[in-house]
Coordinates of C-alpha atoms and ligand atoms in Angstrom, one line a residue:
X1 CA 43.0 129.9 79.7
X2 CA 46.3 129.3 81.0
X3 CA 47.1 126.2 83.4
X4 CA 48.4 127.2 86.9
X5 CA 51.9 125.6 87.2
X6 CA 52.9 123.3 90.1
X7 CA 56.2 122.5 90.9
X8 CA 56.1 118.6 91.2
X9 CA 58.3 117.2 93.4
X10 CA 59.3 113.6 93.1
X11 CA 62.2 113.4 95.3
X12 CA 62.8 113.7 99.2
X13 CA 64.0 117.2 100.5
X14 CA 67.6 117.6 100.3
X15 CA 68.3 115.2 97.6
X16 CA 71.0 116.8 95.1
X17 CA 70.7 116.4 91.5
X18 CA 72.9 117.4 88.8
X19 CA 72.4 116.3 85.3
X20 CA 74.0 116.3 81.9
X21 CA 77.5 118.4 81.1
X22 CA 77.3 119.3 84.6
X23 CA 77.2 115.7 85.8
X24 CA 79.6 114.4 83.2
X25 CA 82.0 117.3 84.0
X26 CA 82.1 116.7 88.0
X27 CA 82.5 113.1 87.8
X28 CA 85.3 113.6 85.2
X29 CA 86.9 115.9 87.6
X30 CA 86.7 113.9 90.5
X31 CA 88.3 110.8 88.7
X32 CA 91.3 112.9 87.3
X33 CA 91.9 114.3 90.7
X34 CA 92.6 110.7 92.1
X35 CA 94.8 110.0 89.3
X36 CA 96.7 113.4 89.9
X37 CA 96.9 112.2 93.4
X38 CA 99.1 109.3 92.9
X39 CA 100.9 110.3 89.4
X40 CA 104.0 111.5 91.1
X41 CA 104.9 108.2 92.9
X42 CA 105.0 106.0 89.4
X43 CA 108.1 104.5 88.6
X44 CA 111.6 103.8 89.7
X45 CA 112.1 108.0 90.3
X46 CA 108.6 108.2 91.9
X47 CA 108.0 110.1 95.2
X48 CA 106.9 108.8 98.0
X49 CA 103.5 110.1 100.3
X50 CA 103.2 110.7 104.1
X51 CA 99.6 110.2 105.3
X52 CA 98.8 110.8 108.7
X53 CA 95.2 109.4 109.9
X54 CA 92.5 110.6 112.1
X55 CA 94.2 108.9 115.5
X56 CA 97.7 110.3 114.3
X57 CA 99.2 107.4 112.8
X58 CA 101.9 108.2 109.8
X59 CA 102.3 105.9 106.8
X60 CA 105.0 106.6 104.2
X61 CA 104.5 104.8 101.2
X62 CA 104.6 104.4 97.1
X63 CA 102.1 102.2 96.8
X64 CA 99.0 103.3 94.8
X65 CA 96.3 101.4 96.4
X66 CA 97.6 102.2 99.7
X67 CA 97.6 105.7 99.1
X68 CA 94.3 105.7 97.9
X69 CA 92.9 103.7 100.7
X70 CA 94.2 105.8 103.3
X71 CA 92.7 109.0 102.0
X72 CA 89.4 107.6 102.8
X73 CA 88.0 109.2 99.5
X74 CA 84.1 110.5 99.4
X75 CA 83.1 111.0 96.3
X76 CA 81.0 108.5 94.7
X77 CA 83.1 108.7 91.1
X78 CA 86.3 109.1 92.4
X79 CA 85.8 106.2 94.6
X80 CA 84.8 104.3 91.4
X81 CA 88.7 104.7 90.7
X82 CA 89.6 103.9 93.8
X83 CA 88.2 100.2 93.4
X84 CA 89.9 99.6 90.0
X85 CA 93.4 100.3 92.1
X86 CA 91.5 97.6 95.0
X87 CA 90.7 95.0 92.3
X88 CA 94.2 95.4 90.9
X89 CA 95.7 94.9 94.4
X90 CA 93.1 91.4 94.4
X91 CA 94.0 90.4 91.1
X92 CA 97.7 91.1 91.2
X93 CA 99.4 93.3 93.5
X94 CA 101.0 95.4 91.7
X95 CA 100.5 98.0 89.0
X96 CA 97.8 99.8 90.9
X97 CA 99.3 103.4 90.7
X98 CA 99.3 102.1 86.4
X99 CA 95.7 101.4 86.2
X100 CA 94.2 104.6 88.3
X101 CA 96.7 107.1 85.6
X102 CA 95.3 105.0 82.5
X103 CA 91.6 105.4 83.9
X104 CA 92.3 109.2 84.8
X105 CA 94.1 110.1 81.3
X106 CA 91.3 108.3 79.6
X107 CA 88.3 110.3 80.8
X108 CA 90.5 113.3 80.3
X109 CA 90.9 112.4 76.7
X110 CA 87.3 112.0 76.9
X111 CA 86.5 115.1 78.3
X112 CA 88.6 117.2 75.0
X113 CA 86.1 115.0 72.6
X114 CA 83.1 115.7 74.7
X115 CA 84.0 119.7 74.4
X116 CA 84.4 119.0 70.7
X117 CA 80.3 117.5 70.8
X118 CA 81.2 113.8 70.1
X119 CA 78.7 112.1 72.2
X120 CA 79.6 109.9 75.0
X121 CA 78.7 106.6 73.7
X122 CA 80.6 107.1 70.4
X123 CA 83.7 107.5 72.9
X124 CA 82.5 104.2 74.9
X125 CA 82.3 102.3 71.6
X126 CA 85.9 103.4 70.3
X127 CA 87.2 102.5 73.9
X128 CA 85.9 99.4 73.9
X129 CA 86.9 98.3 70.3
X130 CA 90.5 99.7 71.5
X131 CA 90.6 97.5 74.6
X132 CA 90.2 94.4 73.0
X133 CA 93.1 95.2 70.1
X134 CA 95.1 96.1 73.4
X135 CA 94.4 92.4 75.1
X136 CA 95.0 90.9 71.6
X137 CA 98.2 92.7 71.1
X138 CA 99.4 91.9 74.4
X139 CA 98.9 88.2 73.9
X140 CA 101.1 88.7 70.7
X141 CA 103.8 90.5 72.0
X142 CA 104.2 88.9 75.7
X143 CA 106.9 86.1 76.1
X144 CA 106.7 83.0 77.4
X145 CA 108.3 82.5 80.6
X146 CA 109.4 78.6 82.0
X147 CA 108.9 78.0 85.9
X148 CA 112.1 77.0 86.3
X149 CA 113.4 80.1 85.1
X150 CA 114.5 81.9 88.5
X151 CA 116.6 84.2 87.2
X152 CA 113.9 85.9 85.0
X153 CA 111.5 85.5 87.8
X154 CA 114.1 87.0 90.0
X155 CA 114.3 90.4 87.9
X156 CA 110.5 90.8 88.0
X157 CA 110.6 90.6 91.7
X158 CA 113.4 93.5 91.5
X159 CA 111.0 95.1 88.7
X160 CA 108.1 95.5 91.1
X161 CA 110.5 96.6 94.1
X162 CA 112.2 99.7 92.0
X163 CA 111.7 103.1 93.3
X164 CA 110.1 101.8 96.6
X165 CA 111.8 102.2 100.2
X166 CA 113.1 98.9 100.6
X167 CA 115.1 99.2 97.1
X168 CA 118.9 98.7 98.5
X169 CA 117.3 95.4 99.9
X170 CA 115.8 94.4 96.4
X171 CA 118.2 91.4 95.5
X172 CA 117.6 89.5 98.9
X173 CA 113.8 90.2 98.6
X174 CA 113.6 89.4 95.4
X175 CA 115.3 85.8 96.0
X176 CA 112.8 85.6 99.0
X177 CA 109.9 86.2 97.0
X178 CA 110.8 83.7 94.3
X179 CA 111.7 81.1 96.7
X180 CA 108.6 81.9 98.5
X181 CA 106.1 81.7 95.9
X182 CA 107.7 78.4 94.2
X183 CA 107.5 76.4 97.9
X184 CA 103.9 77.3 98.2
X185 CA 102.8 77.7 94.4
X186 CA 104.3 74.7 92.7
X187 CA 101.4 72.5 92.0
X188 CA 100.1 75.9 90.0
X189 CA 97.2 76.7 92.5
X190 CA 98.8 79.9 94.3
X191 CA 97.0 81.3 97.4
X192 CA 98.9 84.4 98.7
X193 CA 97.8 83.4 102.1
X194 CA 99.9 80.2 102.3
X195 CA 102.8 82.8 102.5
X196 CA 102.3 84.4 105.8
X197 CA 104.3 88.0 106.0
X198 CA 105.4 89.1 109.7
X199 CA 106.8 92.2 110.4
X200 CA 109.4 93.2 112.8
X201 CA 111.2 96.6 113.4
X202 CA 114.7 96.4 114.7
X203 CA 116.7 95.1 112.0
X204 CA 117.5 96.6 108.3
X205 CA 115.7 95.3 105.8
X206 CA 118.6 93.0 104.4
X207 CA 118.0 90.7 107.6
X208 CA 114.5 89.7 105.9
X209 CA 114.6 85.8 106.3
X210 CA 112.1 83.0 104.9
X211 CA 111.2 80.6 107.4
X212 CA 110.4 77.4 105.4
X213 CA 107.4 76.9 108.2
X214 CA 105.3 79.6 110.0
X215 CA 106.3 82.1 112.8
X216 CA 103.9 82.2 115.4
X217 CA 103.3 85.7 117.7
X218 CA 103.3 83.4 120.5
X219 CA 105.3 81.9 123.4
X220 CA 105.3 78.6 125.4
X221 CA 102.6 79.0 128.0
X222 CA 104.9 77.5 130.8
X223 CA 108.4 78.9 131.6
X224 CA 110.0 75.4 132.3
X225 CA 109.0 74.0 128.8
X226 CA 112.0 73.8 126.8
X227 CA 112.7 76.8 124.2
X228 CA 113.5 74.8 121.5
X229 CA 112.4 71.2 120.3
X230 CA 114.4 69.5 117.6
X231 CA 112.4 66.9 115.1
X232 CA 109.4 68.5 116.6
X233 CA 106.2 66.1 116.2
X234 CA 103.2 68.6 116.8
X235 CA 100.0 67.9 117.8
X236 CA 97.5 70.8 116.1
X237 CA 94.5 70.8 118.6
X238 CA 91.0 72.9 118.0
X239 CA 89.8 72.0 121.4
X240 CA 90.8 72.9 125.0
X241 CA 93.0 71.0 127.6
X242 CA 90.9 71.8 130.2
X243 CA 88.2 70.0 132.1
X244 CA 84.8 71.1 130.7
X245 CA 82.7 73.6 133.2
X246 CA 79.0 72.6 133.3
X247 CA 76.8 75.0 131.5
X248 CA 74.7 74.6 134.9
X249 CA 76.0 75.8 138.3
X250 CA 76.2 73.1 140.4
X251 CA 77.0 72.9 144.2
X252 CA 78.9 70.1 145.9
X253 CA 78.3 70.0 149.3
X254 CA 81.9 68.9 151.1
X255 CA 81.5 68.1 154.8
X256 CA 85.4 67.3 155.6
X257 CA 88.8 68.4 154.2
X258 CA 89.3 64.8 152.8
X259 CA 86.5 65.3 150.6
X260 CA 87.9 68.4 149.5
X261 CA 91.1 67.1 148.6
X262 CA 89.3 64.0 146.7
X263 CA 87.8 66.1 144.8
X264 CA 90.7 68.1 143.5
X265 CA 93.0 65.1 143.0
X266 CA 89.9 63.6 140.8
X267 CA 90.3 66.8 138.5
X268 CA 94.1 66.8 138.3
X269 CA 93.6 63.2 137.5
X270 CA 91.3 64.1 134.4
X271 CA 93.8 66.8 133.3
X272 CA 96.8 64.2 133.9
X273 CA 94.6 61.7 131.7
X274 CA 94.4 64.6 128.8
X275 CA 98.0 64.9 128.8
X276 CA 98.6 61.2 128.8
X277 CA 96.6 61.4 125.5
X278 CA 99.1 63.7 124.0
X279 CA 102.2 61.9 125.3
X280 CA 101.0 58.7 124.0
X281 CA 100.5 60.2 120.4
X282 CA 104.3 61.0 120.2
X283 CA 103.9 64.3 120.2
X284 CA 106.6 66.7 121.9
X285 CA 105.0 70.1 120.6
X286 CA 101.1 71.4 121.0
X287 CA 99.6 74.2 119.3
X288 CA 96.2 74.5 120.8
X289 CA 93.4 76.7 119.6
X290 CA 91.8 76.8 122.7
X291 CA 92.9 77.3 126.0
X292 CA 95.6 74.9 128.4
X293 CA 94.7 74.2 131.8
X294 CA 97.1 75.6 134.3
X295 CA 97.8 72.1 136.0
X296 CA 97.7 70.7 132.5
X297 CA 100.7 73.4 131.4
X298 CA 102.7 71.9 134.4
X299 CA 102.6 68.5 133.4
X300 CA 103.2 69.0 129.8
X301 CA 106.7 71.1 130.8
X302 CA 107.5 68.0 133.1
X303 CA 107.3 65.7 129.6
X304 CA 109.4 68.3 127.9
X305 CA 106.7 69.2 125.6
X306 CA 106.5 72.8 124.1
X307 CA 102.8 73.9 123.9
X308 CA 101.1 77.2 122.7
X309 CA 97.8 78.1 123.5
X310 CA 95.2 80.6 121.8
X311 CA 96.7 80.2 118.5
X312 CA 95.1 81.9 115.7
X313 CA 93.1 79.8 113.3
X314 CA 94.7 81.1 109.9
X315 CA 97.9 80.3 112.1
X316 CA 96.6 76.8 112.8
X317 CA 95.6 76.3 108.9
X318 CA 99.0 77.5 107.9
X319 CA 100.7 75.1 110.7
X320 CA 98.6 72.4 109.0
X321 CA 100.1 73.2 105.6
X322 CA 103.9 73.8 106.5
X323 CA 103.8 70.8 108.9
X324 CA 101.7 68.2 107.1
X325 CA 99.5 67.5 110.5
X326 CA 95.9 67.5 110.9
X327 CA 94.1 69.7 113.0
X328 CA 92.2 67.4 115.4
X329 CA 88.8 68.6 117.2
X330 CA 88.7 66.0 119.7
X331 CA 91.8 65.3 122.1
X332 CA 90.8 61.9 122.2
X333 CA 91.0 61.0 118.4
X334 CA 94.6 62.3 118.2
X335 CA 96.8 59.6 116.9
X336 CA 100.6 59.8 115.5
X337 CA 99.5 60.1 112.1
X338 CA 97.9 63.5 112.8
X339 CA 101.1 64.9 113.6
X340 CA 102.8 67.3 111.6
X341 CA 106.7 67.6 111.3
X342 CA 109.4 70.4 111.7
X343 CA 112.8 70.2 111.6
X344 CA 112.8 72.6 114.7
X345 CA 110.8 74.6 117.2
X346 CA 111.9 76.9 118.8
X347 CA 111.0 80.2 121.0
X348 CA 112.8 83.6 120.0
X349 CA 112.8 86.5 121.7
X350 CA 112.4 90.0 119.0
X351 CA 112.3 93.0 120.4
X352 CA 109.4 93.0 122.8
X353 CA 107.6 90.4 121.3
X354 CA 108.3 86.7 121.9
X355 CA 107.8 84.5 118.6
X356 CA 107.9 80.8 118.1
X357 CA 109.6 79.7 114.9
X358 CA 108.3 76.1 113.4
X359 CA 111.1 76.0 111.0
X360 CA 112.8 73.2 108.9
X361 CA 109.5 71.8 107.6
X362 CA 110.0 69.3 104.7
X363 CA 108.4 70.2 101.5
X364 CA 106.1 73.0 103.4
X365 CA 102.9 74.2 101.5
X366 CA 102.9 77.4 103.7
X367 CA 106.1 79.5 104.6
X368 CA 106.4 82.8 106.3
X369 CA 108.8 85.8 105.5
X370 CA 109.9 87.5 108.8
X371 CA 109.9 91.1 107.3
X372 CA 112.4 93.4 109.1
X373 CA 113.4 97.5 109.0
X374 CA 114.9 99.8 110.9
X375 CA 111.8 101.6 112.4
X376 CA 108.2 100.3 111.9
X377 CA 107.6 102.6 109.1
X378 CA 110.3 101.3 106.9
X379 CA 109.2 97.6 107.8
X380 CA 105.9 98.5 106.9
X381 CA 107.1 99.7 103.4
X382 CA 109.3 96.7 102.9
X383 CA 106.5 94.5 103.6
X384 CA 104.1 96.0 100.9
X385 CA 107.2 96.0 98.2
X386 CA 107.4 92.2 98.9
X387 CA 103.8 92.2 98.6
X388 CA 103.8 93.4 95.1
X389 CA 107.0 91.3 94.0
X390 CA 105.5 88.2 95.3
X391 CA 101.9 89.1 93.8
X392 CA 104.1 89.9 90.2
X393 CA 106.3 86.3 90.6
X394 CA 102.9 84.9 91.2
X395 CA 101.5 86.4 88.4
X396 CA 104.1 85.7 85.8
X397 CA 104.0 81.7 86.8
X398 CA 100.2 81.7 86.6
X399 CA 99.8 83.4 83.2
X400 CA 103.3 81.9 81.8
X401 CA 103.8 85.6 80.0
X402 CA 105.8 88.5 80.8
X403 CA 106.4 91.9 79.1
X404 CA 108.9 94.7 79.7
X405 CA 108.4 97.7 81.0
X406 CA 110.0 101.4 81.2
X407 CA 107.1 102.5 79.0
X408 CA 107.7 99.7 76.2
X409 CA 104.6 98.0 76.1
X410 CA 102.5 100.7 76.4
X411 CA 104.3 102.8 73.8
X412 CA 104.2 99.8 71.5
X413 CA 100.0 99.5 72.3
X414 CA 99.5 102.9 71.6
X415 CA 101.2 102.8 68.2
X416 CA 99.3 99.6 67.6
X417 CA 96.0 101.2 68.3
X418 CA 96.8 104.4 66.4
X419 CA 97.1 102.1 63.2
X420 CA 94.3 100.5 64.1
X421 CA 92.4 103.8 64.4
X422 CA 93.3 104.5 60.9
X423 CA 91.4 101.4 59.7
X424 CA 88.0 103.0 61.2
X425 CA 86.0 105.9 59.5
X426 CA 84.3 108.9 61.6
X427 CA 84.3 109.8 64.9
X428 CA 85.0 106.4 66.2
X429 CA 88.5 106.8 64.8
X430 CA 88.9 110.1 67.1
X431 CA 87.9 108.1 70.1
X432 CA 90.4 105.1 69.5
X433 CA 93.1 107.8 68.8
X434 CA 91.9 109.3 72.1
X435 CA 92.9 105.6 73.8
X436 CA 96.3 105.3 72.2
X437 CA 97.3 108.7 73.5
X438 CA 96.2 107.7 76.8
X439 CA 98.2 104.8 76.7
X440 CA 101.3 107.1 76.4
X441 CA 100.4 108.5 79.8
X442 CA 102.9 105.7 81.3
X443 CA 106.0 106.6 79.6
X444 CA 105.3 110.6 80.0
X445 CA 104.7 110.1 83.6
X446 CA 107.8 107.4 84.2
X447 CA 109.6 110.8 82.3
X448 CA 108.3 113.4 84.3
X449 CA 108.5 112.0 87.5
X450 CA 112.5 111.4 86.6
X451 CA 112.8 115.3 85.8
X452 CA 112.9 114.5 82.1
X453 CA 111.4 116.0 79.0
X454 CA 108.1 114.0 78.4
X455 CA 107.9 115.5 74.9
X456 CA 111.5 114.2 74.0
X457 CA 111.3 111.1 75.9
X458 CA 107.8 110.1 73.8
X459 CA 109.4 111.3 70.8
X460 CA 112.5 109.5 70.9
X461 CA 110.4 106.4 71.8
X462 CA 108.1 106.7 69.1
X463 CA 110.6 106.8 66.6
X464 CA 112.2 103.6 68.1
X465 CA 109.1 101.4 68.0
X466 CA 108.5 102.8 64.6
X467 CA 111.8 100.7 63.7
X468 CA 110.1 97.5 65.3
X469 CA 112.3 97.8 68.6
X470 CA 109.5 96.6 70.6
X471 CA 110.8 96.6 73.6
X472 CA 112.3 100.0 73.3
X473 CA 111.7 102.0 76.9
X474 CA 113.1 104.7 78.9
X475 CA 116.1 104.8 80.7
X476 CA 115.2 106.7 83.7
X477 CA 118.5 108.0 84.4
X478 CA 119.9 109.2 81.2
X479 CA 116.5 109.9 79.3
X480 CA 117.4 108.0 76.4
X481 CA 115.7 104.8 75.0
X482 CA 117.2 101.6 75.8
X483 CA 115.8 97.9 75.6
X484 CA 114.1 97.2 78.3
X485 CA 113.7 93.5 77.9
X486 CA 117.6 93.3 77.8
X487 CA 117.9 95.7 81.2
X488 CA 115.7 93.3 82.9
X489 CA 113.0 95.5 83.6
X490 CA 110.1 93.0 83.3
X491 CA 106.4 92.4 84.3
X492 CA 104.2 90.0 84.1
X493 CA 101.4 90.6 81.3
X494 CA 98.4 90.0 83.7
X495 CA 99.5 93.4 85.0
X496 CA 98.9 95.3 81.9
X497 CA 95.7 93.4 80.7
X498 CA 93.9 93.9 84.2
X499 CA 95.1 97.6 84.3
X500 CA 93.9 98.0 80.9
X501 CA 90.6 96.2 81.1
X502 CA 89.4 97.9 84.5
X503 CA 90.9 101.1 83.9
X504 CA 88.7 101.3 80.6
X505 CA 85.7 99.7 81.8
X506 CA 85.9 102.5 84.8
X507 CA 86.4 105.1 82.2
X508 CA 83.2 103.9 80.0
X509 CA 81.0 103.4 83.5
X510 CA 81.6 107.1 84.3
X511 CA 81.0 108.3 80.4
X512 CA 77.8 106.5 80.3
X513 CA 76.3 108.5 83.6
X514 CA 74.5 111.9 83.0
X515 CA 72.6 112.3 86.1
X516 CA 73.9 112.5 89.6
X517 CA 71.4 111.8 92.5
X518 CA 73.0 112.3 95.8
X519 CA 70.2 111.5 98.7
X520 CA 70.9 113.7 101.9
X521 CA 72.7 111.2 103.3
X522 CA 75.1 110.6 100.6
X523 CA 75.4 114.1 100.2
X524 CA 76.4 114.2 104.0
X525 CA 74.5 117.8 104.0
X526 CA 73.4 118.2 107.6
X527 CA 70.3 120.4 108.1
X528 CA 72.0 123.8 109.1
X529 CA 70.4 124.1 112.4
X530 CA 71.0 120.6 113.1
X531 CA 74.5 121.5 114.9
X532 CA 73.3 124.0 116.5
X533 CA 70.6 122.0 118.5
X534 CA 73.1 119.7 119.7
X535 CA 71.8 116.7 117.9
Ligands
ADP1 P1 102.9 100.3 90.0 O1 101.8 100.8 91.3 O2 101.4 101.0 89.0 O3 103.2 99.3 90.1 P2 105.2 101.6 90.3 O4 105.7 102.6 91.1 O5 105.6 100.4 90.8 O6 103.8 101.6 90.1 O7 105.8 101.9 88.9 C1 105.2 100.9 88.0 C2 105.9 101.3 86.4 O8 107.6 101.8 86.6 C3 106.1 100.6 85.4 O9 105.4 101.0 84.2 C4 107.5 99.8 85.5 O10 107.4 99.6 83.9 C5 108.2 100.8 85.7 N1 109.7 100.7 85.8 C6 110.1 99.9 86.8 N2 111.3 99.8 86.7 C7 112.0 100.6 85.9 C8 113.3 101.2 85.6 N3 114.4 100.7 86.2 N4 113.3 101.8 84.7 C9 112.2 102.6 84.0 N5 110.9 102.1 84.7 C10 110.7 101.3 85.4
MG2 MG1 104.5 98.5 91.1

């Protein structure tokens, strides 16, 4: 007796599901597409991209993570690859394109193995072994760097900016990046929030300057305040210089005009007292996170005090770090020892903006870089280049180890992994070899982007490395190999370790997926008649 077969529905209507090879294939394809998008931007000869968002705002950039963020990628596996770039950006600040390209290539190589019926678990295991080998090899070949070696640090900063819009000014920017990082991170705990980057169009990139202090987008609250204060003694207030409004409405019955005047006089007296407290501390500059009453402004101005109000909290913290002052939450507590010091505080007009420079701080623990550029877009890209340079210099100082670029490190690693593969047997060997081939994507892409023949370049790189030239890399103008270390193309080892481990991890993660279940919302597939109903 035949049983009647009933379909069993276990998921809500509208759920899309793909399994097995289809799921894997789709995910790999999506991840490869992400890598494909950014590959033309890699290296000194990489091109830029122009991205126009839904508001019509234009971004012109060479920066991997910026491109991927602006593209608003939706596919879930593709998003996982974008995440690699974001992590790279957060951890190092540079090497985002490299990380994504390696991830894409690892998956592309894996795809070929899958076609040969090698199971994904074998590939995953091979990739894991190869990654561990790479990290060990990186530790072995990387060279220590002394914190004092400014020349070397400058080269690292310049490598980070090669091929970006700001390249013409890279000498100046590199010097600024090194100085800024050393200023705020000498004690070893560098925090990139302690370098504020203010971007202002209207002058060429080489007018970018480092301010040993903080630049605020603020002007003095009162026009008759001094525009410049030397030997500034700065009060940092997280409280208003105002008379508190009562929470409840209070009515005052006034019967004759004298009473009214007395009431106003009293209010003025109270404000005057508040201003007296400020003066008594010896302050000649006030930065207030909250408001300053009009009458108080008037008295402050009369006493020659420079004051700005509604200063952002992040700026207040930067001011405290730069000037050595303490943020005071109750005006009555303000004493001389709370005051910060700066050589000069001055108001400056730049284009349409009023800025306050707090400069000449002694041993500041927060600094500001005012990045310039002929137009907003140029200044934006200069800022991104500078961020990469700062990240690289900081990472070099932190880990204290450096490798050379121009494809030299990747070629050396690839050679090492290939040898390691020989020591393994069976199918795992194929996976480890695939990993080695994947690493070559970096020199190959550098060559392609420079209009060189990638096969010629890889071949000559390989033979140079066979001759124990660890730092043999590509000279992108001639296509010949050169000693990248001697050419000063240097990068922190952290770029490579971070890029390799997260690229490898995401590749493994995507390979492990054999079932994709997209709920209706995830699939963003509205029911066909919804639109017509105007819902
Ligand atoms: P990422 O976002 O990965 O940092 P970049 O566009 O900054 O991408 O390119 C970085 C790559 O360019 C690195 O592999 C680096 O070694 C290489 N590179 C930088 N400067 C040079 C140079 N002068 N010659 C050859 N390669 C270079
Ligand atoms: Mg870079």
